[in-house]
Amino acid sequence: MSAETKQNGVLDPSAQSIVYEFCHLLEKSKQLFNGLRDLPQYGHKQWQSYFGRAFDVYTKLWKFQQQHRELLDGAYGLKRWQIGEIASKIGQLYYHYYLRTSETNYLNESFAFYSAIRMRAYYSKANKEERPDLMVKKLRYYARFVIVCLLLKKMKLVRDLIRELAKLIDDYTGIYQPADALEWSMVLQEIKAFMDADSAVQVVEHDSSPVVLTHRLGPATCPPTERSLSGASPLHLAEILIVGNCADQVKFSELTLDMFRMLQTLELEPQELGAAGVGAGFGLGLRLGGGAGSVAGSVSCEASPVSRRPQQQQPMENGSRRDNLHKYLLYKPGTAQMTMFLASSFKELPADGVLLLYISADGERCQPSPNGGDQGYEDGGVVTNIRRETAETETASGRLRKPPLAGLKSPHCIYPGDIYPYTRKPLFLVIDSDNSFAFHNFPNLFGQPLVCLMSPEEAPANFADQRQRGSLFTLFLHSPLTAFCAVCNVSTAVVMDWDRAQLILDKFLLEAGRQLARFRQIDVAYLQFYRDDFLRLLLLRYLFCSTTLRLHRAFRGPSFYPACRPPLPEQELAESAPLQKLLLDLALVFDTRALFGLGD
């Protein structure tokens, strides 16, 4: 700061104006950021204008501190951790905007800011400030950075961040002996358990270095459409609701492993930062800093990111292009919350749109009513709250909630009958639960396209014990080759074998589609859903799951197999010579032929 700027300890009017404007922008940005938590989580339009204002203010704040950094350092006492805090807030804005829009390129934008904080060591002196709240800010930044890196499959960086976070937690607890020491220890354990469970199969190079696999939709993973299955007024997937409520399943933040896998399955592969055009048209007008050390892949745009719907399109196998889909993620929701989000998704559906409801939850069985009752409620459903070990539990109001009387139904459960009203529009259900049987007789009351895929209710003992590490059924829908290795007890695969197996799997899905097209009794709902890339992928992976488990010696009986409504010719497909031959070839790649009851 020059002598002209500050004389006799007093700032000149120009410098005072700059400091005042910075303080105004900083305070305004904090108000807008704090207001994000009060926005409705459902609906498309209620929150967009507010996000736009938040992005605009942070754009001005970031550029302003860059332009006047030297003066603010002296006149305001701007510290590096404060710059890091602004960058962290921008990273959070991008991440939360990704959660609301499902546009995966926003993860890259969030990553750019989080990565800059670490590379430039903005929080490096946090532990020297003798402020425990500042250390907590740094720990929270690391936890958020880990989530973004997990979603972007930057696994080496995740491992580095975990080591650094462990050291920071040790420093924090050692210096301050804080009351939340156990909480941060549990966060670290959650991350490690999540990482361990997600690596069900380790694919390695010949030198044993790990290979990172991605499982989002792209041109290479989009199975082709059978022409004979492409008629009957095709529909497209428009709204997605992903629900996770397994009490014992590993989770990080508010994502169970099943939710984490399914949300990636229903997204497009994000483009890498630095690729042509990334960020253009739907980013903040921000740069992380000029000169040496600036981050590649900075984004630029005159408009705020919510002034129009961003277009992250990818070409599919038929040459068409599609956007990412809007989805909601509900972690252990209550019945009222789930009903509210279902209604919102239902309301937002376009005329030719499909709602996909995915539920991964513990089952809730109930006693039949003495005088009979509505079939949609007689077989129970899936829980919507954490299971209690005691018969009576204390509610938030302090009163005791007693379990329902004999013949009455639990109010903390989603029954098939609760979903009936939403079958007035096209609905694609995926139920992954140990009480999926409750949905076996799901009726089509309104004649709209309706499909329900249901997980097996049972698994062999050695697999049943692994449910806390993620459901096998969801794993088949997410990464069928990983699931195949899991049921064959293959924990490590050389990348050359993996690539060979992937080619065989692609042939299996192609042949399954061809054979499905030959069946004349197939329900018209499948014909209407089959044109959509995501729904076609789920259907064909479901058939691979069904065939694999029906032919695997350890899975015996209908309760060990998945089911679907309307029914598909699953047994006929499992007995198909071409499909059996491909499954046998797949087993031979991993030397697991003896596990399958196939002919010679």
XYZ file of N, CA and C in Angstrom, residues 5 20 29 136 179 188 193 252 256 269 279 301 384 417 474 495 536 549:
54
model
N -1.809 6.352 -0.311
C -3.067 5.709 0.070
C -3.364 5.910 1.546
N -14.724 -0.247 1.801
C -16.172 -0.283 2.071
C -16.886 -1.197 1.076
N -22.561 -11.449 0.256
C -22.327 -12.839 -0.159
C -22.653 -13.808 0.978
N -11.824 -25.795 12.151
C -13.033 -26.523 11.736
C -13.387 -26.173 10.292
N -14.757 -30.604 21.888
C -15.879 -31.488 22.202
C -16.286 -32.339 21.018
N -13.788 -39.413 9.554
C -12.649 -40.062 8.908
C -12.897 -41.554 8.712
N -14.260 -46.308 5.308
C -15.160 -47.442 5.093
C -15.858 -47.337 3.744
N -21.338 -41.763 3.308
C -20.509 -40.602 3.576
C -21.331 -39.370 3.254
N -25.655 -42.893 0.837
C -25.311 -44.292 1.050
C -24.582 -44.791 -0.182
N -21.136 -38.868 -18.451
C -19.746 -38.640 -18.071
C -19.427 -37.148 -18.181
N -17.111 -25.346 -19.448
C -17.330 -24.142 -18.674
C -17.998 -23.039 -19.466
N -18.066 -16.469 -18.521
C -19.402 -16.329 -19.072
C -19.941 -14.987 -18.627
N -39.114 -45.785 6.179
C -38.735 -44.414 5.862
C -38.035 -43.736 7.034
N -49.159 -49.191 -2.039
C -50.354 -48.374 -2.208
C -50.091 -46.882 -2.154
N -28.196 -53.516 -6.865
C -27.810 -52.187 -7.338
C -26.460 -52.221 -8.024
N -6.150 -55.660 -15.973
C -6.900 -54.821 -16.891
C -7.113 -55.500 -18.241
N -33.051 -48.194 -21.141
C -32.602 -49.377 -21.887
C -31.401 -50.023 -21.195
N -27.643 -64.854 -11.996
C -28.044 -65.469 -10.730
C -28.806 -66.769 -10.950
